[in-house]
PDB file of C-alpha atoms in Angstrom:
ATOM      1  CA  UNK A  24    -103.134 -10.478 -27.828  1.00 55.00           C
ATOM      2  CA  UNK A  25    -101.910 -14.201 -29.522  1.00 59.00           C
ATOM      3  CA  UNK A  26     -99.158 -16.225 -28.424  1.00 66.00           C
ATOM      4  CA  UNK A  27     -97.036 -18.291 -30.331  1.00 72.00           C
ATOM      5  CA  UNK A  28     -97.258 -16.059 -33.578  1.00 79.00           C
ATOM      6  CA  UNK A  29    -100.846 -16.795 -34.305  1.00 84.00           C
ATOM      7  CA  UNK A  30    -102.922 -14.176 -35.853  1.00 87.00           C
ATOM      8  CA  UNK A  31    -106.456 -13.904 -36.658  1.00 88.00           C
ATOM      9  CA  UNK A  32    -105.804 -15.308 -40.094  1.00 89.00           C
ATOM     10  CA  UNK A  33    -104.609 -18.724 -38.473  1.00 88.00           C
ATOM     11  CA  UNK A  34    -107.383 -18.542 -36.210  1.00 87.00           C
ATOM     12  CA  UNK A  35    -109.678 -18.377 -39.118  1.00 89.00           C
ATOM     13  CA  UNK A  36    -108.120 -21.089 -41.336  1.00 87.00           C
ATOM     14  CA  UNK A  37    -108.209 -23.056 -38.209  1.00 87.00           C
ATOM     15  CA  UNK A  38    -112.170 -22.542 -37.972  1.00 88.00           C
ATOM     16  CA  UNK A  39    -112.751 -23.778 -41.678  1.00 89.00           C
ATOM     17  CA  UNK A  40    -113.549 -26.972 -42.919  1.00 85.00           C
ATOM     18  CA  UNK A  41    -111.321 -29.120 -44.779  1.00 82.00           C
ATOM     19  CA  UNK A  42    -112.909 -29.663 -48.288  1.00 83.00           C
ATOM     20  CA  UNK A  43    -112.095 -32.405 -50.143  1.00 83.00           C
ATOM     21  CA  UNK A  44    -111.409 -31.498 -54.255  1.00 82.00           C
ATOM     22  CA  UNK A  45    -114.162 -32.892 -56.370  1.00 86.00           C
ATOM     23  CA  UNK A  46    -114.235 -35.664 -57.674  1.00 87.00           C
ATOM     24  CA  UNK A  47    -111.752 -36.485 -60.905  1.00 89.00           C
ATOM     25  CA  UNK A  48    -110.497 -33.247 -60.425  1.00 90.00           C
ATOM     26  CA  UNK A  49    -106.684 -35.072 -60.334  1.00 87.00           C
ATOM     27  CA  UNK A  50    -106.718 -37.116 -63.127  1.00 87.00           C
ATOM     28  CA  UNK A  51    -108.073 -34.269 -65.323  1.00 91.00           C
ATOM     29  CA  UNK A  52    -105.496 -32.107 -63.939  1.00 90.00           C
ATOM     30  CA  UNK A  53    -102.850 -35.045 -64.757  1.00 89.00           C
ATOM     31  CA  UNK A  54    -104.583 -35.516 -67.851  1.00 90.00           C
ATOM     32  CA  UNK A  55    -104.422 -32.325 -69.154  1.00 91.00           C
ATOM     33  CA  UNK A  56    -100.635 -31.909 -67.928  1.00 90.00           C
ATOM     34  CA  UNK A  57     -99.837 -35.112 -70.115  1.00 90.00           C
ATOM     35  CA  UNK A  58    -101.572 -34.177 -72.940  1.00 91.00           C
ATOM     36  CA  UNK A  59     -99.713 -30.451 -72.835  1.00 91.00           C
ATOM     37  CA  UNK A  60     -96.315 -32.191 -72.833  1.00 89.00           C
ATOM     38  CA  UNK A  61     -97.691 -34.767 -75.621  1.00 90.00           C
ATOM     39  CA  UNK A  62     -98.282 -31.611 -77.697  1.00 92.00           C
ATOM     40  CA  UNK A  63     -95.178 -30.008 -76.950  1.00 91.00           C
ATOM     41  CA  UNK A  64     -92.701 -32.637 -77.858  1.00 91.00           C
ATOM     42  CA  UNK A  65     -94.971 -33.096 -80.836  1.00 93.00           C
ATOM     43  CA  UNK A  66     -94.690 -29.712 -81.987  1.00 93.00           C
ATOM     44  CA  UNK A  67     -91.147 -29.793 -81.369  1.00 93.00           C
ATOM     45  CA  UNK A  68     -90.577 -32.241 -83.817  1.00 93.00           C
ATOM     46  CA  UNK A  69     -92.815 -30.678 -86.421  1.00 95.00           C
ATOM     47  CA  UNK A  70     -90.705 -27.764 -85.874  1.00 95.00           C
ATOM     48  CA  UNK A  71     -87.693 -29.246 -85.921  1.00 95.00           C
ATOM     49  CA  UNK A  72     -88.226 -31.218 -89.017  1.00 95.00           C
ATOM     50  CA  UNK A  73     -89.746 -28.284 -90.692  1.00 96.00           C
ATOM     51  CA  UNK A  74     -86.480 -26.398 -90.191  1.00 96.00           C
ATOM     52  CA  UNK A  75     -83.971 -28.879 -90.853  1.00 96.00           C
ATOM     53  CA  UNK A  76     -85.990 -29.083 -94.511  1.00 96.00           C
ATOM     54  CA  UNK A  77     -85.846 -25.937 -94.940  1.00 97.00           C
ATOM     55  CA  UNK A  78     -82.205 -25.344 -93.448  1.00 96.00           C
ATOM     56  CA  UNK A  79     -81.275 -28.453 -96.449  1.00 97.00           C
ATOM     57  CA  UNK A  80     -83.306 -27.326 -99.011  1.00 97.00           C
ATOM     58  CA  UNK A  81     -82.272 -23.778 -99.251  1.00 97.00           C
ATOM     59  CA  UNK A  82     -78.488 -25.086 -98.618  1.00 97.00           C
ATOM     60  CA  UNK A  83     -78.914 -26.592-101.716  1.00 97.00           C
ATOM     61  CA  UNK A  84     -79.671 -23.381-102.840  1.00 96.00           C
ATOM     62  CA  UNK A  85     -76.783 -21.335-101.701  1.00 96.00           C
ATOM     63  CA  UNK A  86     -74.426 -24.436-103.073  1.00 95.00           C
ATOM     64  CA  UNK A  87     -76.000 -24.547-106.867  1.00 95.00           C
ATOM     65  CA  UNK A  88     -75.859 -20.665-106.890  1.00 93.00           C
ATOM     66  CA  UNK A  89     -72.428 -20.521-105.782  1.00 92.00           C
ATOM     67  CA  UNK A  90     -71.220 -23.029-108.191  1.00 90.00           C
ATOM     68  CA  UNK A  91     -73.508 -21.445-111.386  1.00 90.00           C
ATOM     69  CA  UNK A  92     -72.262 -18.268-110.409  1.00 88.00           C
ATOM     70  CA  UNK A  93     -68.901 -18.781-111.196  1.00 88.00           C
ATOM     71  CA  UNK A  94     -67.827 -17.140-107.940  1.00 90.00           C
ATOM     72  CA  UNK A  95     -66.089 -20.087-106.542  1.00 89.00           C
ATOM     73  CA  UNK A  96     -63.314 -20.970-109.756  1.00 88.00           C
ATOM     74  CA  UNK A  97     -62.921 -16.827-109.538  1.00 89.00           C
ATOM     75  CA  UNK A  98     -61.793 -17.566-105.388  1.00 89.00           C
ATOM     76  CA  UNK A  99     -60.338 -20.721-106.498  1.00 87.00           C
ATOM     77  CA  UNK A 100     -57.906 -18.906-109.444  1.00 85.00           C
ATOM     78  CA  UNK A 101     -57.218 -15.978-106.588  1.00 84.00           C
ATOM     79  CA  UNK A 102     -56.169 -18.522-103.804  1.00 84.00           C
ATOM     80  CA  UNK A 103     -54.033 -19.879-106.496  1.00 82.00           C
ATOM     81  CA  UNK A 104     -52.314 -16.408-106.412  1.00 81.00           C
ATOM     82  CA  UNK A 105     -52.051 -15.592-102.848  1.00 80.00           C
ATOM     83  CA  UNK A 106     -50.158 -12.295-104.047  1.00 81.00           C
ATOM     84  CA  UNK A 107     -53.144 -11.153-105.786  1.00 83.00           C
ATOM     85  CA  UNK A 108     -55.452 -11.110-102.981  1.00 80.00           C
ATOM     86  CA  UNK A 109     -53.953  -8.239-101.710  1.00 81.00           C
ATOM     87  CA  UNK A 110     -53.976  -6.165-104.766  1.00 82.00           C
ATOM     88  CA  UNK A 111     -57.663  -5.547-104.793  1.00 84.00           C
ATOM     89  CA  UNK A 112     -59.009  -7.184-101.138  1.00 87.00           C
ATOM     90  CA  UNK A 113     -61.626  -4.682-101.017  1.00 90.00           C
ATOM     91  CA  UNK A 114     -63.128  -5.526-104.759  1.00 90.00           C
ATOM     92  CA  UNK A 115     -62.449  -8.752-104.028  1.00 90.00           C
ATOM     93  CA  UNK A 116     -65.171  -8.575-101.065  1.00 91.00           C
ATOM     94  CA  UNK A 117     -67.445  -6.860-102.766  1.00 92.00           C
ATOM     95  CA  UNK A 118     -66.964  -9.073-105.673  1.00 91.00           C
ATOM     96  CA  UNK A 119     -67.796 -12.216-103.229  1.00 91.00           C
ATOM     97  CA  UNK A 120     -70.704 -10.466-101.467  1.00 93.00           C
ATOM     98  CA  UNK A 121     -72.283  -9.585-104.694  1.00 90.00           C
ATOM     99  CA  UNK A 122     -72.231 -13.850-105.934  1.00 89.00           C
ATOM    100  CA  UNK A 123     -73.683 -14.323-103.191  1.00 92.00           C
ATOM    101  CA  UNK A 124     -77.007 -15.619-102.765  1.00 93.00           C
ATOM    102  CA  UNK A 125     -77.851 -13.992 -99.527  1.00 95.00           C
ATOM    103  CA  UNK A 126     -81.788 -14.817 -99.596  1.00 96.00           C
ATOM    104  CA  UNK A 127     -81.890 -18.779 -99.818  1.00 96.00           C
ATOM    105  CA  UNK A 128     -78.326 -18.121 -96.934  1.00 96.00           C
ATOM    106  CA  UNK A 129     -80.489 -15.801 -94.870  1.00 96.00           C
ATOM    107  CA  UNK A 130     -83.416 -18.464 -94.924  1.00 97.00           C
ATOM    108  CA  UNK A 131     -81.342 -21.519 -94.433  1.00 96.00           C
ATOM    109  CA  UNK A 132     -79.632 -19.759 -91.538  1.00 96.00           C
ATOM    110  CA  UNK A 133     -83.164 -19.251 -90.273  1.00 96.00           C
ATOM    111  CA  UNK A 134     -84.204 -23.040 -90.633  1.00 96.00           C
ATOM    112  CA  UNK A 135     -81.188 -23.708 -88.998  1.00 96.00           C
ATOM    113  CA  UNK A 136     -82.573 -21.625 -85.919  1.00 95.00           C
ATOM    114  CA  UNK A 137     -85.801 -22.958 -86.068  1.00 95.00           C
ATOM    115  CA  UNK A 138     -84.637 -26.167 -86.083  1.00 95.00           C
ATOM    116  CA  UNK A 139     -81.678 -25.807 -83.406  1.00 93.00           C
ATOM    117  CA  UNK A 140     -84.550 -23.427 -81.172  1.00 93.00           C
ATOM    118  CA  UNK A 141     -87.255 -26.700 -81.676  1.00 93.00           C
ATOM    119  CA  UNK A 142     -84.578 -29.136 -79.844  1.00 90.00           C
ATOM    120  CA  UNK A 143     -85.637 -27.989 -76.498  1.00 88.00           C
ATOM    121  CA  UNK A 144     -89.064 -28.932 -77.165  1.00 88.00           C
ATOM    122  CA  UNK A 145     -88.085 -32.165 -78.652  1.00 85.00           C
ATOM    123  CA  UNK A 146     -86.597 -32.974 -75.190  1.00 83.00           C
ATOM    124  CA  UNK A 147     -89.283 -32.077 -73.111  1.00 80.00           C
ATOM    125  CA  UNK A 148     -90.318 -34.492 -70.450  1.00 78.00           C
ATOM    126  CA  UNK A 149     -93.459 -36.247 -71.181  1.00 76.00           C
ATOM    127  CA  UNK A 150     -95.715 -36.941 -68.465  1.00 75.00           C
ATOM    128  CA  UNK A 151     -97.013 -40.550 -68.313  1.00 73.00           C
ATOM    129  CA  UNK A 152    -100.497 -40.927 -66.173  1.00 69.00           C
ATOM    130  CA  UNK A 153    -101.065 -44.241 -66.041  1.00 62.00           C
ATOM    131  CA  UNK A 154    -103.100 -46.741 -63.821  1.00 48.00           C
ATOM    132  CA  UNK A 155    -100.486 -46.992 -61.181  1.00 52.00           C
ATOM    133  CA  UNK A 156    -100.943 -44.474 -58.685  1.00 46.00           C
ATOM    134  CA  UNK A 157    -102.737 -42.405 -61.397  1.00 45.00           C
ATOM    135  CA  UNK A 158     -99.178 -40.567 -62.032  1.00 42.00           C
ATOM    136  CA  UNK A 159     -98.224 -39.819 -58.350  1.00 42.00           C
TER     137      UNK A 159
ATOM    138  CA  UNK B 177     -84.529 -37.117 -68.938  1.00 67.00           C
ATOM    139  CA  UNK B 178     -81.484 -36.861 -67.171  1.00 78.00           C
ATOM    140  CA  UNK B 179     -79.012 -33.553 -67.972  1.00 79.00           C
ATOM    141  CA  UNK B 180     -76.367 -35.378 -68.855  1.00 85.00           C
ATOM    142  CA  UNK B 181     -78.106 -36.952 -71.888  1.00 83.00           C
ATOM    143  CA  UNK B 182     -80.100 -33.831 -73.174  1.00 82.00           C
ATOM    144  CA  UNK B 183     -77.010 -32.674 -73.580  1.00 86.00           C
ATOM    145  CA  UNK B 184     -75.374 -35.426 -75.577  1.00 88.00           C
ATOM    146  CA  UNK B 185     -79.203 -35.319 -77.372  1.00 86.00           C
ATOM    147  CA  UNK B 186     -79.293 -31.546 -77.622  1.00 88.00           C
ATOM    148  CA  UNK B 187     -75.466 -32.513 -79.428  1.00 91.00           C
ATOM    149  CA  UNK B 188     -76.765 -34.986 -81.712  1.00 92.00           C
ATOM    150  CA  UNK B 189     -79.444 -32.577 -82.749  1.00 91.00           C
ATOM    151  CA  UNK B 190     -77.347 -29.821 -83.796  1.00 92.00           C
ATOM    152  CA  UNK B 191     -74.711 -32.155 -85.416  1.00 94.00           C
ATOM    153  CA  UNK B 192     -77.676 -33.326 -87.736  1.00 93.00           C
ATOM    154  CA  UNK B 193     -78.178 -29.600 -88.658  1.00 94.00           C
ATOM    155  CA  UNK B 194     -74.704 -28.938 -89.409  1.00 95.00           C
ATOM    156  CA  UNK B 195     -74.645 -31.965 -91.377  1.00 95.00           C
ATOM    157  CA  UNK B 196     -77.400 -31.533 -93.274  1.00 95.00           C
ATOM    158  CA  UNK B 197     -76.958 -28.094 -94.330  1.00 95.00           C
ATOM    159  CA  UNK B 198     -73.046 -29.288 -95.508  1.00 96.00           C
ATOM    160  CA  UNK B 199     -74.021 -31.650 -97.084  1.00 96.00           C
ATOM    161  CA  UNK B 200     -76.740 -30.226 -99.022  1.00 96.00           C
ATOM    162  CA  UNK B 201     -74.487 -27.802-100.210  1.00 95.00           C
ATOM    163  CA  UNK B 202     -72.018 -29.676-101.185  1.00 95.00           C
ATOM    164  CA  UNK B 203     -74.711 -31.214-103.101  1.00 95.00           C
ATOM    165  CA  UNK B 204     -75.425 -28.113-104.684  1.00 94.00           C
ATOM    166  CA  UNK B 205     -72.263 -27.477-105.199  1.00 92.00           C
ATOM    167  CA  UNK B 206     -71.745 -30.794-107.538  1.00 92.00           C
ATOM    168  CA  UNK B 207     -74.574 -30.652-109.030  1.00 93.00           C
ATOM    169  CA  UNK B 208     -74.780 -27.309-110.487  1.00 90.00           C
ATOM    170  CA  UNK B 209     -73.373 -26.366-113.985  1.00 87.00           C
ATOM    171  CA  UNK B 210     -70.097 -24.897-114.269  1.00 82.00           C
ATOM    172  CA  UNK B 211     -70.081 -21.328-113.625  1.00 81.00           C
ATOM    173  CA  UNK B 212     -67.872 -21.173-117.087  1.00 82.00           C
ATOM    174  CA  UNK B 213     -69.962 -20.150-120.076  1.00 80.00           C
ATOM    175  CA  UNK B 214     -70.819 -22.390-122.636  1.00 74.00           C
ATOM    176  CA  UNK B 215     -68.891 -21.076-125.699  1.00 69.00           C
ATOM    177  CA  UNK B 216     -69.831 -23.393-128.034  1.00 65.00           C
ATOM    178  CA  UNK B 217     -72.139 -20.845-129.992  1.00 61.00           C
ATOM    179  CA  UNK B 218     -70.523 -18.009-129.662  1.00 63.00           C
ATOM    180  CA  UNK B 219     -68.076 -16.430-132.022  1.00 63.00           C
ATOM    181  CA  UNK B 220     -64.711 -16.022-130.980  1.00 64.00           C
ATOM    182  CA  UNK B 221     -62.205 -12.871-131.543  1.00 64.00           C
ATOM    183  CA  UNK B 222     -65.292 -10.812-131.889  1.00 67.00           C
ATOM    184  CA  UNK B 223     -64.801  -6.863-132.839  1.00 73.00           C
ATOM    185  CA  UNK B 224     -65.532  -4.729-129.333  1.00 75.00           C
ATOM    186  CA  UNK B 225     -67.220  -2.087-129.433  1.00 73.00           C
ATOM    187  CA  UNK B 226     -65.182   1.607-129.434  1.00 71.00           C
ATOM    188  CA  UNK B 227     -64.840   2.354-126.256  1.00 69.00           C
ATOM    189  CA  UNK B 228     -67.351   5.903-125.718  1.00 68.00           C
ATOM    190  CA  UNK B 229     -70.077   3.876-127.758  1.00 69.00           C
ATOM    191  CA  UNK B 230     -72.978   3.100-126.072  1.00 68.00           C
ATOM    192  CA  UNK B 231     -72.800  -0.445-126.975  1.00 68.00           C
ATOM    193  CA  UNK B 232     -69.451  -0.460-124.998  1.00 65.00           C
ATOM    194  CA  UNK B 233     -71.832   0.175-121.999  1.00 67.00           C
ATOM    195  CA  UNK B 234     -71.418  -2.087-118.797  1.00 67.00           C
ATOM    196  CA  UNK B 235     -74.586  -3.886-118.874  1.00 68.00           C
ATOM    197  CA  UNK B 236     -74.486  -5.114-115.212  1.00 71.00           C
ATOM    198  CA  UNK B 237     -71.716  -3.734-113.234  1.00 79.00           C
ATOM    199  CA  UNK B 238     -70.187  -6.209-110.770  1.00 86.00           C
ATOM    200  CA  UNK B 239     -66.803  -6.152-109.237  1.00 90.00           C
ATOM    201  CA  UNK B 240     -65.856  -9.970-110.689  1.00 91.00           C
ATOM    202  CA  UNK B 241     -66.012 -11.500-114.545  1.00 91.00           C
ATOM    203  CA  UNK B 242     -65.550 -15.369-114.936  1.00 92.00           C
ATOM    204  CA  UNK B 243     -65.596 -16.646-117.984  1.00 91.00           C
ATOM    205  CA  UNK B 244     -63.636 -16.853-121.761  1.00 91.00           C
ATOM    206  CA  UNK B 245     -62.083 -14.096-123.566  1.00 92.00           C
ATOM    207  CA  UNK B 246     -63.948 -13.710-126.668  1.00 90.00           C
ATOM    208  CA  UNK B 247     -62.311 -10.255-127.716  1.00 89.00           C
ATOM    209  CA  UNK B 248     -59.199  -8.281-127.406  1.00 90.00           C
ATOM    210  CA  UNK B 249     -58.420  -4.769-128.674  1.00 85.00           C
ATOM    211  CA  UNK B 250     -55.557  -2.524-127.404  1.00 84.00           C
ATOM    212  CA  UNK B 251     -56.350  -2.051-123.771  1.00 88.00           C
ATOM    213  CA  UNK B 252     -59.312  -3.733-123.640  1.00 90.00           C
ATOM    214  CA  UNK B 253     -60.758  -7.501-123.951  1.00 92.00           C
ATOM    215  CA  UNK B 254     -64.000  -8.758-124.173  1.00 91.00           C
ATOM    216  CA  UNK B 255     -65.108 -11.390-121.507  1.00 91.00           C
ATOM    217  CA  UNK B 256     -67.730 -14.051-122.342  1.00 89.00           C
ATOM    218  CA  UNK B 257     -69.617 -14.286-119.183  1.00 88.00           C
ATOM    219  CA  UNK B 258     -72.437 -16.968-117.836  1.00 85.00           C
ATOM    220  CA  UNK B 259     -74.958 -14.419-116.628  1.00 78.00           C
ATOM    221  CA  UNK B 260     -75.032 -11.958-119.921  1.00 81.00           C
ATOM    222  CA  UNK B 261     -75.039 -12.688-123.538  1.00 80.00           C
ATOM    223  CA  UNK B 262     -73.221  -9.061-123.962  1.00 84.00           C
ATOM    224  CA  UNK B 263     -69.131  -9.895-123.673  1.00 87.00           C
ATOM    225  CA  UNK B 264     -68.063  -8.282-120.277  1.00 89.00           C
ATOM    226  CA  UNK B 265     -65.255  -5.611-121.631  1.00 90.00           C
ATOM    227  CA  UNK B 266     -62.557  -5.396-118.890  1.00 92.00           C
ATOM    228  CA  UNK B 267     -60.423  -2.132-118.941  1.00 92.00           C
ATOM    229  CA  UNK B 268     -56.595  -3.486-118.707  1.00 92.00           C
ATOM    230  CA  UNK B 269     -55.050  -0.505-116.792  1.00 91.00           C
ATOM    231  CA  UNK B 270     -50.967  -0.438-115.913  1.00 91.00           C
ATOM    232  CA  UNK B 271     -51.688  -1.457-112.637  1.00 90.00           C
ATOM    233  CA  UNK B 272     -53.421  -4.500-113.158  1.00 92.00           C
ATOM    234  CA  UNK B 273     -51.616  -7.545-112.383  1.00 92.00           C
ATOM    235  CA  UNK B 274     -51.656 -10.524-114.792  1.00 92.00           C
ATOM    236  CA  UNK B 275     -51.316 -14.236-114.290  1.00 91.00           C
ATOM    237  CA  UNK B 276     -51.484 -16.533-116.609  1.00 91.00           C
ATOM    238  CA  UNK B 277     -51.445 -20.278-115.052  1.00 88.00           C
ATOM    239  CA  UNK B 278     -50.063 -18.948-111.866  1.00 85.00           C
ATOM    240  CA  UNK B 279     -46.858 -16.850-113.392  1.00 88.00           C
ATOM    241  CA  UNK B 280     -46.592 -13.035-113.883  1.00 90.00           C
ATOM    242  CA  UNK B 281     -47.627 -12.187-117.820  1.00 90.00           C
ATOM    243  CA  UNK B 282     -48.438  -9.356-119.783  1.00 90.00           C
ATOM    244  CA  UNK B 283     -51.271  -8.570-121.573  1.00 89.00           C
ATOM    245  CA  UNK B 284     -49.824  -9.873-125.206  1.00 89.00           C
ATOM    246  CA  UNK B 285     -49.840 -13.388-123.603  1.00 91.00           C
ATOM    247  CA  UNK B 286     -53.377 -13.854-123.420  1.00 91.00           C
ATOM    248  CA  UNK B 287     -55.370 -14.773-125.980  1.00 89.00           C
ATOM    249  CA  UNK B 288     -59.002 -15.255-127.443  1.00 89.00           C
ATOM    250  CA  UNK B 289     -60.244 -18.573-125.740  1.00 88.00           C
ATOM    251  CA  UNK B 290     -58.205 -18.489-122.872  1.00 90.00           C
ATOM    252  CA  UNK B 291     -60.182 -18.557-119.388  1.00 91.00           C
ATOM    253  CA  UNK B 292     -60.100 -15.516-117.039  1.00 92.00           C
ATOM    254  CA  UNK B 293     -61.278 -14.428-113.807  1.00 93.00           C
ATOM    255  CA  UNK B 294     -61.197 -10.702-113.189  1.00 93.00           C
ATOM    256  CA  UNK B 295     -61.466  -8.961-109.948  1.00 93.00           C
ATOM    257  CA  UNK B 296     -62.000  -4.848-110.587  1.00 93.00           C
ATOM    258  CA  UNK B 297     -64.014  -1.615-109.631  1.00 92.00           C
ATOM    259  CA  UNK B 298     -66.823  -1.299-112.743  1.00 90.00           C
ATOM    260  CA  UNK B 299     -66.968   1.667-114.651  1.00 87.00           C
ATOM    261  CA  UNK B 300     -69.781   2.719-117.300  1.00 83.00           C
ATOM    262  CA  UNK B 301     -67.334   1.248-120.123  1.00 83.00           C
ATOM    263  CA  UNK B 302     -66.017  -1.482-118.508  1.00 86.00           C
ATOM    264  CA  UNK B 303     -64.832  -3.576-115.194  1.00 90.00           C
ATOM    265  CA  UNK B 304     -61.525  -1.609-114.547  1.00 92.00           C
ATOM    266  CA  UNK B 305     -59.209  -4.701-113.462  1.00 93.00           C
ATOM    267  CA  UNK B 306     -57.252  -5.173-110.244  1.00 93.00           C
ATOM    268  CA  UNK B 307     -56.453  -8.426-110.784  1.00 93.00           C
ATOM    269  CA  UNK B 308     -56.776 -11.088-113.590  1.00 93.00           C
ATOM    270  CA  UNK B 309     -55.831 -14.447-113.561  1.00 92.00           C
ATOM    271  CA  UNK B 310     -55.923 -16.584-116.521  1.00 91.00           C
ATOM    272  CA  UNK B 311     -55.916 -19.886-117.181  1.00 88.00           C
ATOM    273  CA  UNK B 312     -54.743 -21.095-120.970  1.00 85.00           C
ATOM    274  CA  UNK B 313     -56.489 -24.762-122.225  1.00 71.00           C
ATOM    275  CA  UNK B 314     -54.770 -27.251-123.557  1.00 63.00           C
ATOM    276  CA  UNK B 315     -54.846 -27.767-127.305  1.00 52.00           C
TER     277      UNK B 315
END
C-alpha cells in the first residue's frame, strides 16, 4: 500500500542514479539541428528558384504559342463582335482549348507550385549554435 | 521569424511568381510572330478544289481558321492559314453570320486578300462556319 500516489515505478526511478549525458552529446545534438535547418532553407531556395525558372520559362512558352497560333487576333476579332460570341460559344471553346498549348501551361502551373510549395522552406527558422551558451 | 512577417514574406514570394509568369508571357506574347500567315509567296484567288474531291479534304480539322482568304467559289472560300500550306476551305452556310470590320455583310463583300477569322464545327470538306469576322486592309 503507497501513499501520496506513489507506485513502484516512482519508487524505482527514485532508486536510480542520475547519469549525466556524455560528453559533447549537446553540441552534436545542436549541431546537427543547425545543420538540418541550414539544409532546409537551402533546399528551399533551390526549389524555389528551380520553379520560378521553370514557372517563367514555360510562360514564355504558353505566350509565343498563343500569339503564333493566331488564337488571340481570332478572340480579339470575336470580342470586337460581342453578338457573335453567342452564335457559336460552344465552337468557340473548343476552338480556344484546341490553340492552346496545354503542356508548357500544365508545366508552368506546376513550377508555379513548386515554387509557391518551396516558400515554406525558404522561411524556415535557422538555428544559430554559437559560442554563447552553445545555443541555449 | 515572427508570423507577422512570414506572412508579408510568404506575400512577396508569391507576388514574384505571379509576376514572373505575367511577365514572361507577355514576353512571349510580343515576341512571337504574328499568328497571320505570311502571304507574300503565295498565289492569290487560287482555284479550290470541287468540293467531293479528295483534295477538298480537311487536312487538320480544328474548330477556328485565322488567316487570308486566298480563294472564293460559290459557297465556299479558301483560307490561307499559318499552320498548313493547304488553304483551309470554310463551308459558308445560311446561318453563318458575317462581319466585315465590325458591320453585318454578306458573303459578296469579301474578297481575296481580305483577313478572316472563322469560328465553325469541321467537316471532312471543310470548317462549316458559325461565325466569321473579317477584316478588309487598306489599299
Amino acid at each position: 500500500m503507497y501513499f501520496h500516489d506513489v507506485d513502484d515505478l516512482d519508487i524505482l526511478y527514485a532508486r536510480m542514479e542520475r547519469e549525466d549525458a556524455p560528453p559533447g552529446l549537446t553540441p552534436r545534438v545542436l549541431g546537427m539541428v543547425a545543420h538540418r535547418s541550414r539544409q532546409r532553407r537551402l533546399h528551399g531556395a533551390i526549389m524555389f528558384a528551380i520553379g520560378l525558372m521553370a514557372a517563367a520559362l514555360l510562360s514564355f512558352v504558353v505566350g509565343f504559342n498563343l500569339s503564333a497560333s493566331g488564337i488571340l487576333d481570332v478572340v480579339g476579332l470575336q470580342l470586337q463582335n460581342l453578338d457573335l460570341l453567342g452564335a457559336a460559344p460552344l465552337d468557340f471553346a473548343l476552338g480556344v482549348a484546341e490553340s492552346t498549348p496545354w503542356v508548357p501551361a500544365i508545366l508552368a502551373g506546376g513550377g508555379a507550385v513548386l515554387a509557391a510549395r518551396a516558400l515554406p522552406m525558404l522561411m524556415a527558422p535557422v538555428l544559430r549554435v554559437g559560442a554563447r551558451g552553445n545555443g541555449r | 521569424m515572427s508570423p507577422h512577417r512570414r506572412r508579408v514574406v510568404a506575400a512577396v514570394g508569391l507576388l514574384v511568381v505571379a509576376l514572373a509568369i505575367g511577365g514572361a508571357i507577355t514576353l512571349g506574347l510580343v515576341t512571337a510572330p504574328s499568328g497571320l500567315p505570311d502571304t507574300a509567296d503565295v498565289a492569290l484567288a487560287q482555284e479550290l478544289p470541287p468540293e467531293d474531291s479528295p483534295e477538298a479534304a480537311n487536312e487538320s480539322p480544328r474548330h477556328t481558321a485565322y488567316g487570308v482568304i486566298v480563294a472564293m467559289h460559290d459557297q465556299r472560300i479558301g483560307v490561307k492559314v499559318k499552320a498548313q500550306a493547304k488553304p483551309v476551305i470554310v463551308l459558308i452556310r445560311p446561318i453563318t453570320a458575317v462581319r466585315l470590320n465590325g458591320k453585318p455583310a454578306q458573303l459578296e463583300d469579301l474578297k481575296v486578300g481580305d483577313e478572316v477569322a472563322v469560328v465553325g464545327r469541321p467537316d471532312p470538306r471543310g470548317l462549316v462556319a458559325r461565325t466569321l469576322t473579317a477584316r478588309q486592309r487598306s489599299g
